[in-house]
PDB file of C-alpha atoms in Angstrom:
ATOM      1  CA  MET D   1      -1.332  10.976 -16.559  1.00  0.00           C
ATOM      2  CA  GLY D   2       1.116  13.485 -17.708  1.00  0.00           C
ATOM      3  CA  ALA D   3       1.726  15.446 -20.720  1.00  0.00           C
ATOM      4  CA  LEU D   4       3.314  13.637 -23.844  1.00  0.00           C
ATOM      5  CA  MET D   5       7.040  14.335 -23.714  1.00  0.00           C
ATOM      6  CA  LEU D   6       8.574  14.863 -27.152  1.00  0.00           C
ATOM      7  CA  ALA D   7      12.233  16.022 -27.735  1.00  0.00           C
ATOM      8  CA  GLU D   8      13.066  18.410 -30.383  1.00  0.00           C
ATOM      9  CA  GLY D   9      13.024  16.645 -33.777  1.00  0.00           C
ATOM     10  CA  GLY D  10      10.194  14.473 -32.827  1.00  0.00           C
ATOM     11  CA  THR D  11      12.151  11.833 -30.877  1.00  0.00           C
ATOM     12  CA  PHE D  12      10.094  10.141 -28.249  1.00  0.00           C
ATOM     13  CA  GLN D  13      11.426  10.665 -24.742  1.00  0.00           C
ATOM     14  CA  PRO D  14      10.158   7.895 -22.288  1.00  0.00           C
ATOM     15  CA  PRO D  15       8.713   9.151 -19.101  1.00  0.00           C
ATOM     16  CA  GLY D  16      10.717   8.952 -16.027  1.00  0.00           C
ATOM     17  CA  ALA D  17      10.696   9.947 -12.363  1.00  0.00           C
ATOM     18  CA  ASP D  18       9.898  13.465 -13.122  1.00  0.00           C
ATOM     19  CA  SER D  19       6.373  12.224 -14.364  1.00  0.00           C
ATOM     20  CA  PHE D  20       5.450  11.882 -10.644  1.00  0.00           C
ATOM     21  CA  VAL D  21       6.413  15.432  -9.720  1.00  0.00           C
ATOM     22  CA  LEU D  22       3.273  17.299 -10.336  1.00  0.00           C
ATOM     23  CA  PRO D  23       3.075  21.160 -10.186  1.00  0.00           C
ATOM     24  CA  PRO D  24       0.874  22.709  -7.272  1.00  0.00           C
ATOM     25  CA  ILE D  25      -2.870  23.252  -8.064  1.00  0.00           C
ATOM     26  CA  PHE D  26      -3.078  26.239  -5.768  1.00  0.00           C
ATOM     27  CA  GLY D  27      -0.631  27.598  -3.070  1.00  0.00           C
ATOM     28  CA  GLY D  28       1.559  24.585  -2.029  1.00  0.00           C
ATOM     29  CA  VAL D  29      -1.181  22.010  -2.556  1.00  0.00           C
ATOM     30  CA  THR D  30      -0.529  19.331  -5.195  1.00  0.00           C
ATOM     31  CA  LYS D  31      -2.739  16.720  -6.842  1.00  0.00           C
ATOM     32  CA  PRO D  32      -1.542  13.875  -4.586  1.00  0.00           C
ATOM     33  CA  MET D  33      -2.355  15.800  -1.452  1.00  0.00           C
ATOM     34  CA  VAL D  34      -5.817  16.331  -2.777  1.00  0.00           C
ATOM     35  CA  LEU D  35      -6.284  12.718  -3.659  1.00  0.00           C
ATOM     36  CA  VAL D  36      -5.065  11.524  -0.220  1.00  0.00           C
ATOM     37  CA  VAL D  37      -7.868  13.747   1.546  1.00  0.00           C
ATOM     38  CA  LEU D  38     -10.368  12.741  -1.022  1.00  0.00           C
ATOM     39  CA  SER D  39      -9.655   9.105  -0.284  1.00  0.00           C
ATOM     40  CA  ALA D  40     -10.337   9.318   3.398  1.00  0.00           C
ATOM     41  CA  ILE D  41     -13.653  11.130   2.616  1.00  0.00           C
ATOM     42  CA  ILE D  42     -14.539   8.406   0.072  1.00  0.00           C
ATOM     43  CA  VAL D  43     -13.741   5.600   2.617  1.00  0.00           C
ATOM     44  CA  GLY D  44     -15.620   7.141   5.406  1.00  0.00           C
ATOM     45  CA  ALA D  45     -18.585   8.319   3.313  1.00  0.00           C
ATOM     46  CA  TYR D  46     -19.132   4.966   1.670  1.00  0.00           C
ATOM     47  CA  PHE D  47     -19.074   2.763   4.801  1.00  0.00           C
ATOM     48  CA  VAL D  48     -21.446   5.295   6.515  1.00  0.00           C
ATOM     49  CA  ILE D  49     -23.880   5.282   3.611  1.00  0.00           C
ATOM     50  CA  ALA D  50     -23.623   1.505   2.939  1.00  0.00           C
ATOM     51  CA  THR D  51     -24.394   0.555   6.744  1.00  0.00           C
ATOM     52  CA  ARG D  52     -26.901   3.380   7.442  1.00  0.00           C
ATOM     53  CA  ASN D  53     -29.932   1.035   6.919  1.00  0.00           C
ATOM     54  CA  LEU D  54     -28.587  -2.404   7.530  1.00  0.00           C
ATOM     55  CA  LYS D  55     -30.901  -5.187   6.237  1.00  0.00           C
ATOM     56  CA  LEU D  56     -31.033  -8.957   6.848  1.00  0.00           C
ATOM     57  CA  VAL D  57     -30.814  -9.347   3.068  1.00  0.00           C
ATOM     58  CA  PRO D  58     -28.039  -6.898   2.338  1.00  0.00           C
ATOM     59  CA  SER D  59     -28.030  -4.757  -0.779  1.00  0.00           C
ATOM     60  CA  LYS D  60     -24.950  -4.800  -3.049  1.00  0.00           C
ATOM     61  CA  GLY D  61     -23.337  -1.860  -1.155  1.00  0.00           C
ATOM     62  CA  GLN D  62     -23.918  -3.312   2.296  1.00  0.00           C
ATOM     63  CA  PHE D  63     -22.628  -6.628   1.179  1.00  0.00           C
ATOM     64  CA  ALA D  64     -19.517  -5.208  -0.164  1.00  0.00           C
ATOM     65  CA  ALA D  65     -19.008  -3.013   2.970  1.00  0.00           C
ATOM     66  CA  GLU D  66     -19.584  -6.190   5.198  1.00  0.00           C
ATOM     67  CA  PHE D  67     -17.286  -8.290   3.097  1.00  0.00           C
ATOM     68  CA  ILE D  68     -14.367  -5.714   3.335  1.00  0.00           C
ATOM     69  CA  TYR D  69     -14.897  -5.359   7.159  1.00  0.00           C
ATOM     70  CA  GLU D  70     -15.088  -9.090   7.622  1.00  0.00           C
ATOM     71  CA  PHE D  71     -12.120  -9.690   5.453  1.00  0.00           C
ATOM     72  CA  SER D  72      -9.995  -7.102   7.272  1.00  0.00           C
ATOM     73  CA  ARG D  73     -11.140  -8.351  10.744  1.00  0.00           C
ATOM     74  CA  ASN D  74     -10.975 -12.193  10.402  1.00  0.00           C
ATOM     75  CA  LYS D  75      -8.659 -12.814   7.509  1.00  0.00           C
ATOM     76  CA  ILE D  76      -6.165 -10.265   8.337  1.00  0.00           C
ATOM     77  CA  ALA D  77      -6.305  -8.999  11.932  1.00  0.00           C
ATOM     78  CA  ARG D  78      -7.442 -12.105  13.774  1.00  0.00           C
ATOM     79  CA  GLU D  79      -5.237 -14.513  11.883  1.00  0.00           C
ATOM     80  CA  GLN D  80      -2.030 -12.458  12.213  1.00  0.00           C
ATOM     81  CA  ILE D  81      -2.510 -10.971  15.770  1.00  0.00           C
ATOM     82  CA  GLY D  82      -4.349 -13.817  17.278  1.00  0.00           C
ATOM     83  CA  ALA D  83      -7.895 -14.410  18.702  1.00  0.00           C
ATOM     84  CA  LYS D  84      -6.885 -13.050  22.163  1.00  0.00           C
ATOM     85  CA  ASP D  85      -5.468  -9.607  21.271  1.00  0.00           C
ATOM     86  CA  PHE D  86      -6.891  -8.723  17.843  1.00  0.00           C
ATOM     87  CA  ARG D  87      -9.929  -6.746  18.572  1.00  0.00           C
ATOM     88  CA  PRO D  88      -8.392  -3.392  19.465  1.00  0.00           C
ATOM     89  CA  PHE D  89      -6.326  -3.381  16.251  1.00  0.00           C
ATOM     90  CA  VAL D  90      -9.258  -4.093  13.861  1.00  0.00           C
ATOM     91  CA  PRO D  91      -9.887  -0.399  13.151  1.00  0.00           C
ATOM     92  CA  LEU D  92      -6.385   0.363  12.295  1.00  0.00           C
ATOM     93  CA  ILE D  93      -6.038  -2.739   9.919  1.00  0.00           C
ATOM     94  CA  PHE D  94      -9.408  -2.006   8.341  1.00  0.00           C
ATOM     95  CA  ALA D  95      -8.425   1.719   7.912  1.00  0.00           C
ATOM     96  CA  LEU D  96      -4.913   0.738   6.413  1.00  0.00           C
ATOM     97  CA  PHE D  97      -6.433  -1.754   3.956  1.00  0.00           C
ATOM     98  CA  THR D  98      -9.216   0.540   2.699  1.00  0.00           C
ATOM     99  CA  PHE D  99      -7.291   3.759   2.518  1.00  0.00           C
ATOM    100  CA  ILE D 100      -4.363   2.261   0.512  1.00  0.00           C
ATOM    101  CA  LEU D 101      -6.674   0.463  -1.519  1.00  0.00           C
ATOM    102  CA  VAL D 102      -8.480   3.550  -2.766  1.00  0.00           C
ATOM    103  CA  ASN D 103      -5.084   5.455  -3.183  1.00  0.00           C
ATOM    104  CA  ASN D 104      -3.754   2.694  -5.234  1.00  0.00           C
ATOM    105  CA  ILE D 105      -6.907   2.248  -7.344  1.00  0.00           C
ATOM    106  CA  TYR D 106      -6.583   5.948  -8.253  1.00  0.00           C
ATOM    107  CA  GLY D 107      -3.761   4.784 -10.720  1.00  0.00           C
ATOM    108  CA  ILE D 108      -6.556   3.323 -13.270  1.00  0.00           C
ATOM    109  CA  VAL D 109      -9.299   5.701 -12.735  1.00  0.00           C
ATOM    110  CA  PRO D 110      -9.945   7.858 -15.710  1.00  0.00           C
ATOM    111  CA  PHE D 111      -8.981  11.587 -15.486  1.00  0.00           C
ATOM    112  CA  VAL D 112      -7.279  10.828 -12.096  1.00  0.00           C
ATOM    113  CA  GLN D 113      -4.730   8.194 -13.108  1.00  0.00           C
ATOM    114  CA  PHE D 114      -2.210   8.832 -10.354  1.00  0.00           C
ATOM    115  CA  PRO D 115      -1.500   6.244  -7.479  1.00  0.00           C
ATOM    116  CA  THR D 116      -0.738   8.526  -4.613  1.00  0.00           C
ATOM    117  CA  MET D 117       1.181   5.631  -3.000  1.00  0.00           C
ATOM    118  CA  ALA D 118       3.719   6.159  -5.681  1.00  0.00           C
ATOM    119  CA  ARG D 119       4.885   9.215  -3.824  1.00  0.00           C
ATOM    120  CA  ILE D 120       7.129   7.785  -1.115  1.00  0.00           C
ATOM    121  CA  GLY D 121       6.127  10.211   1.623  1.00  0.00           C
ATOM    122  CA  PHE D 122       2.579   8.657   1.831  1.00  0.00           C
ATOM    123  CA  PRO D 123       3.812   5.145   2.501  1.00  0.00           C
ATOM    124  CA  LEU D 124       6.422   6.301   4.742  1.00  0.00           C
ATOM    125  CA  ALA D 125       3.722   8.208   6.933  1.00  0.00           C
ATOM    126  CA  LEU D 126       1.615   5.089   7.188  1.00  0.00           C
ATOM    127  CA  MET D 127       4.620   3.075   7.937  1.00  0.00           C
ATOM    128  CA  LEU D 128       5.412   5.420  10.862  1.00  0.00           C
ATOM    129  CA  VAL D 129       1.867   4.865  12.242  1.00  0.00           C
ATOM    130  CA  VAL D 130       2.389   1.066  12.202  1.00  0.00           C
ATOM    131  CA  TYR D 131       5.977   1.474  13.601  1.00  0.00           C
ATOM    132  CA  LEU D 132       4.876   3.261  16.624  1.00  0.00           C
ATOM    133  CA  THR D 133       1.973   1.026  16.989  1.00  0.00           C
ATOM    134  CA  PHE D 134       3.696  -2.387  17.156  1.00  0.00           C
ATOM    135  CA  HIS D 135       6.698  -1.053  19.013  1.00  0.00           C
ATOM    136  CA  GLY D 136       4.265   0.766  21.510  1.00  0.00           C
ATOM    137  CA  VAL D 137       2.183  -2.220  22.289  1.00  0.00           C
ATOM    138  CA  GLY D 138       5.344  -4.529  22.558  1.00  0.00           C
ATOM    139  CA  ILE D 139       6.716  -2.234  25.110  1.00  0.00           C
ATOM    140  CA  LYS D 140       3.576  -2.144  27.024  1.00  0.00           C
ATOM    141  CA  ARG D 141       3.211  -5.811  26.938  1.00  0.00           C
ATOM    142  CA  HIS D 142       6.744  -6.764  27.887  1.00  0.00           C
ATOM    143  CA  GLY D 143       8.226  -3.645  29.468  1.00  0.00           C
ATOM    144  CA  LEU D 144      10.990  -1.677  27.926  1.00  0.00           C
ATOM    145  CA  VAL D 145      13.787  -3.937  28.793  1.00  0.00           C
ATOM    146  CA  GLY D 146      11.719  -7.047  28.226  1.00  0.00           C
ATOM    147  CA  TYR D 147      10.811  -5.882  24.771  1.00  0.00           C
ATOM    148  CA  PHE D 148      14.146  -5.349  23.714  1.00  0.00           C
ATOM    149  CA  LYS D 149      15.090  -8.868  25.041  1.00  0.00           C
ATOM    150  CA  HIS D 150      12.058 -10.295  23.242  1.00  0.00           C
ATOM    151  CA  VAL D 151      13.134  -8.738  19.909  1.00  0.00           C
ATOM    152  CA  MET D 152      16.990  -9.278  20.067  1.00  0.00           C
ATOM    153  CA  PHE D 153      17.333 -12.416  21.981  1.00  0.00           C
ATOM    154  CA  PRO D 154      15.062 -15.282  20.650  1.00  0.00           C
ATOM    155  CA  PRO D 155      14.917 -18.262  23.074  1.00  0.00           C
ATOM    156  CA  GLY D 156      16.640 -21.510  22.181  1.00  0.00           C
ATOM    157  CA  VAL D 157      19.798 -19.991  20.675  1.00  0.00           C
ATOM    158  CA  PRO D 158      23.287 -20.734  22.053  1.00  0.00           C
ATOM    159  CA  LYS D 159      24.415 -17.795  23.883  1.00  0.00           C
ATOM    160  CA  PRO D 160      27.689 -17.036  21.953  1.00  0.00           C
ATOM    161  CA  ILE D 161      25.299 -16.698  18.726  1.00  0.00           C
ATOM    162  CA  TYR D 162      23.655 -13.625  20.286  1.00  0.00           C
ATOM    163  CA  VAL D 163      26.833 -11.591  19.486  1.00  0.00           C
ATOM    164  CA  ILE D 164      25.931 -11.806  15.781  1.00  0.00           C
ATOM    165  CA  LEU D 165      22.017 -12.468  16.016  1.00  0.00           C
ATOM    166  CA  ALA D 166      21.141  -9.704  18.349  1.00  0.00           C
ATOM    167  CA  PRO D 167      22.363  -6.737  16.176  1.00  0.00           C
ATOM    168  CA  ILE D 168      20.817  -8.388  13.177  1.00  0.00           C
ATOM    169  CA  GLU D 169      17.520  -8.816  14.822  1.00  0.00           C
ATOM    170  CA  PHE D 170      17.665  -5.158  16.075  1.00  0.00           C
ATOM    171  CA  LEU D 171      18.327  -3.993  12.566  1.00  0.00           C
ATOM    172  CA  GLN D 172      15.594  -6.224  11.088  1.00  0.00           C
ATOM    173  CA  LYS D 173      12.821  -5.207  13.580  1.00  0.00           C
ATOM    174  CA  PHE D 174      13.585  -1.557  13.988  1.00  0.00           C
ATOM    175  CA  ILE D 175      14.929  -0.613  10.486  1.00  0.00           C
ATOM    176  CA  ALA D 176      14.667  -3.201   7.614  1.00  0.00           C
ATOM    177  CA  GLN D 177      11.247  -4.416   8.103  1.00  0.00           C
ATOM    178  CA  PRO D 178       9.387  -1.146   8.544  1.00  0.00           C
ATOM    179  CA  LEU D 179      11.252   0.479   5.630  1.00  0.00           C
ATOM    180  CA  ALA D 180      10.471  -2.654   3.414  1.00  0.00           C
ATOM    181  CA  LEU D 181       6.837  -2.156   4.454  1.00  0.00           C
ATOM    182  CA  ALA D 182       6.682   1.314   2.938  1.00  0.00           C
ATOM    183  CA  ILE D 183       9.132   0.617   0.042  1.00  0.00           C
ATOM    184  CA  ARG D 184       7.253  -2.433  -1.181  1.00  0.00           C
ATOM    185  CA  VAL D 185       3.880  -0.601  -1.885  1.00  0.00           C
ATOM    186  CA  PHE D 186       5.744   2.568  -3.178  1.00  0.00           C
ATOM    187  CA  ALA D 187       7.976   0.508  -5.585  1.00  0.00           C
ATOM    188  CA  ALA D 188       4.926  -1.529  -6.905  1.00  0.00           C
ATOM    189  CA  MET D 189       2.753   1.593  -7.535  1.00  0.00           C
ATOM    190  CA  PHE D 190       5.665   3.528  -9.015  1.00  0.00           C
ATOM    191  CA  ALA D 191       6.887   0.899 -11.465  1.00  0.00           C
ATOM    192  CA  GLY D 192       3.297  -0.186 -12.505  1.00  0.00           C
ATOM    193  CA  HIS D 193       2.302   3.288 -13.349  1.00  0.00           C
ATOM    194  CA  LEU D 194       5.662   4.015 -14.934  1.00  0.00           C
ATOM    195  CA  MET D 195       5.126   1.175 -17.286  1.00  0.00           C
ATOM    196  CA  LEU D 196       1.559   2.341 -18.044  1.00  0.00           C
ATOM    197  CA  LEU D 197       2.984   5.693 -18.974  1.00  0.00           C
ATOM    198  CA  VAL D 198       5.569   4.132 -21.308  1.00  0.00           C
ATOM    199  CA  PHE D 199       3.104   2.028 -23.363  1.00  0.00           C
ATOM    200  CA  THR D 200       0.387   4.758 -23.380  1.00  0.00           C
ATOM    201  CA  LEU D 201       2.483   7.691 -24.230  1.00  0.00           C
ATOM    202  CA  GLY D 202       4.667   5.576 -26.624  1.00  0.00           C
ATOM    203  CA  GLY D 203       1.398   4.430 -28.476  1.00  0.00           C
ATOM    204  CA  GLU D 204       0.279   8.024 -28.704  1.00  0.00           C
ATOM    205  CA  TRP D 205       3.651   9.133 -30.092  1.00  0.00           C
ATOM    206  CA  LEU D 206       3.622   6.225 -32.583  1.00  0.00           C
ATOM    207  CA  LEU D 207       0.188   7.136 -33.818  1.00  0.00           C
ATOM    208  CA  LEU D 208       0.670  10.806 -33.966  1.00  0.00           C
ATOM    209  CA  GLU D 209       4.300  11.451 -34.651  1.00  0.00           C
ATOM    210  CA  ALA D 210       6.096   8.448 -36.028  1.00  0.00           C
ATOM    211  CA  THR D 211       6.449   7.667 -39.870  1.00  0.00           C
ATOM    212  CA  ALA D 212       3.563   5.850 -41.432  1.00  0.00           C
ATOM    213  CA  GLY D 213       5.357   2.636 -41.500  1.00  0.00           C
ATOM    214  CA  PHE D 214       5.378   2.669 -37.641  1.00  0.00           C
ATOM    215  CA  LYS D 215       1.929   3.889 -37.008  1.00  0.00           C
ATOM    216  CA  PRO D 216       0.327   0.290 -36.913  1.00  0.00           C
ATOM    217  CA  VAL D 217       2.765  -0.531 -33.996  1.00  0.00           C
ATOM    218  CA  SER D 218       0.728   1.920 -32.034  1.00  0.00           C
ATOM    219  CA  VAL D 219      -2.008  -0.678 -31.884  1.00  0.00           C
ATOM    220  CA  VAL D 220       0.393  -3.087 -30.051  1.00  0.00           C
ATOM    221  CA  ALA D 221       1.435  -0.475 -27.612  1.00  0.00           C
ATOM    222  CA  PHE D 222      -2.295   0.437 -26.748  1.00  0.00           C
ATOM    223  CA  ALA D 223      -3.106  -3.344 -26.337  1.00  0.00           C
ATOM    224  CA  PHE D 224      -0.288  -3.700 -23.984  1.00  0.00           C
ATOM    225  CA  SER D 225      -1.414  -0.692 -21.889  1.00  0.00           C
ATOM    226  CA  ILE D 226      -4.875  -2.205 -21.657  1.00  0.00           C
ATOM    227  CA  ALA D 227      -3.482  -5.498 -20.509  1.00  0.00           C
ATOM    228  CA  LEU D 228      -1.335  -3.791 -18.045  1.00  0.00           C
ATOM    229  CA  THR D 229      -4.297  -1.764 -16.681  1.00  0.00           C
ATOM    230  CA  PHE D 230      -5.779  -5.203 -15.672  1.00  0.00           C
ATOM    231  CA  VAL D 231      -2.529  -6.532 -14.215  1.00  0.00           C
ATOM    232  CA  GLU D 232      -2.010  -3.221 -12.325  1.00  0.00           C
ATOM    233  CA  ALA D 233      -5.450  -3.312 -10.886  1.00  0.00           C
ATOM    234  CA  LEU D 234      -4.813  -6.766  -9.360  1.00  0.00           C
ATOM    235  CA  ILE D 235      -1.301  -5.497  -8.049  1.00  0.00           C
ATOM    236  CA  GLN D 236      -3.122  -2.481  -6.408  1.00  0.00           C
ATOM    237  CA  VAL D 237      -5.397  -4.774  -4.553  1.00  0.00           C
ATOM    238  CA  LEU D 238      -2.668  -7.093  -3.569  1.00  0.00           C
ATOM    239  CA  GLN D 239      -0.430  -4.356  -2.303  1.00  0.00           C
ATOM    240  CA  ALA D 240      -3.070  -2.938   0.028  1.00  0.00           C
ATOM    241  CA  TYR D 241      -3.700  -6.389   1.178  1.00  0.00           C
ATOM    242  CA  ILE D 242      -0.035  -7.137   1.787  1.00  0.00           C
ATOM    243  CA  PHE D 243       0.558  -3.780   3.720  1.00  0.00           C
ATOM    244  CA  ALA D 244      -2.336  -4.585   6.142  1.00  0.00           C
ATOM    245  CA  LEU D 245      -1.115  -8.122   6.546  1.00  0.00           C
ATOM    246  CA  LEU D 246       2.461  -7.322   7.342  1.00  0.00           C
ATOM    247  CA  SER D 247       1.127  -4.497   9.745  1.00  0.00           C
ATOM    248  CA  ALA D 248      -0.937  -7.034  11.562  1.00  0.00           C
ATOM    249  CA  ASN D 249       1.889  -9.473  11.603  1.00  0.00           C
ATOM    250  CA  PHE D 250       4.236  -7.029  13.120  1.00  0.00           C
ATOM    251  CA  ILE D 251       1.678  -6.249  15.838  1.00  0.00           C
ATOM    252  CA  GLY D 252       1.068  -9.833  16.544  1.00  0.00           C
ATOM    253  CA  ALA D 253       4.926 -10.540  16.686  1.00  0.00           C
ATOM    254  CA  ALA D 254       5.252  -7.683  19.258  1.00  0.00           C
ATOM    255  CA  LEU D 255       2.522  -9.053  21.414  1.00  0.00           C
ATOM    256  CA  ALA D 256       3.586 -12.644  21.325  1.00  0.00           C
ATOM    257  CA  GLU D 257       4.861 -14.286  24.402  1.00  0.00           C
ATOM    258  CA  GLU D 258       7.746 -15.789  22.477  1.00  0.00           C
ATOM    259  CA  HIS D 259       9.860 -14.530  19.609  1.00  0.00           C
TER     260      HIS D 259
END
């Protein structure tokens, strides 16, 4: 979670962005790098083990694995991409949802307590995968010229309006929407973890360093940190879902016959 930061004289210094910059464990390898690799292993191992001996009456592990897969397949990929085109993209949507979910949940796991999506490089890398996918399938479906026409010139709009609308649509589809996809999960994980740090480290400082009259306030700070942990858990799941949902939506929009 990071060391308790105290200035000279015992004044509490609240945690900031530097709390997310962790020193290398060895060589140039940092904790977030290790956690990202570990999350891929966790996801892969869990679903291999849970589906190794499938039963008609599933165990709890098999039921959870099937539920997550069915949710990714039917509630995200199928609904957003469409029944005609969704099947080839189920593995991608499923992988995005589960991978981001594990990396987000790290933020409330004891002794780990670091959501790797709070480092902007990781959401940007995932965004790049989605970016290349939905523009790639759009170009394959409509052709290069046809795809730009599909993106920039929605039907039913008076032609003079295209002078203003076409650049806006281009910026939205090629820059704004993809960046928002990455920034959304990054900002949620960064802000949530920072709030947990403030209340946890603040409570620790009040308990250990503050004058006797302020020590009871530490109980309030710790209570807030516990409550925020539950809220953060909900947000972590929601952000994984939203990232996968919007990714599927972008793919569906790129494949659609009409804008």
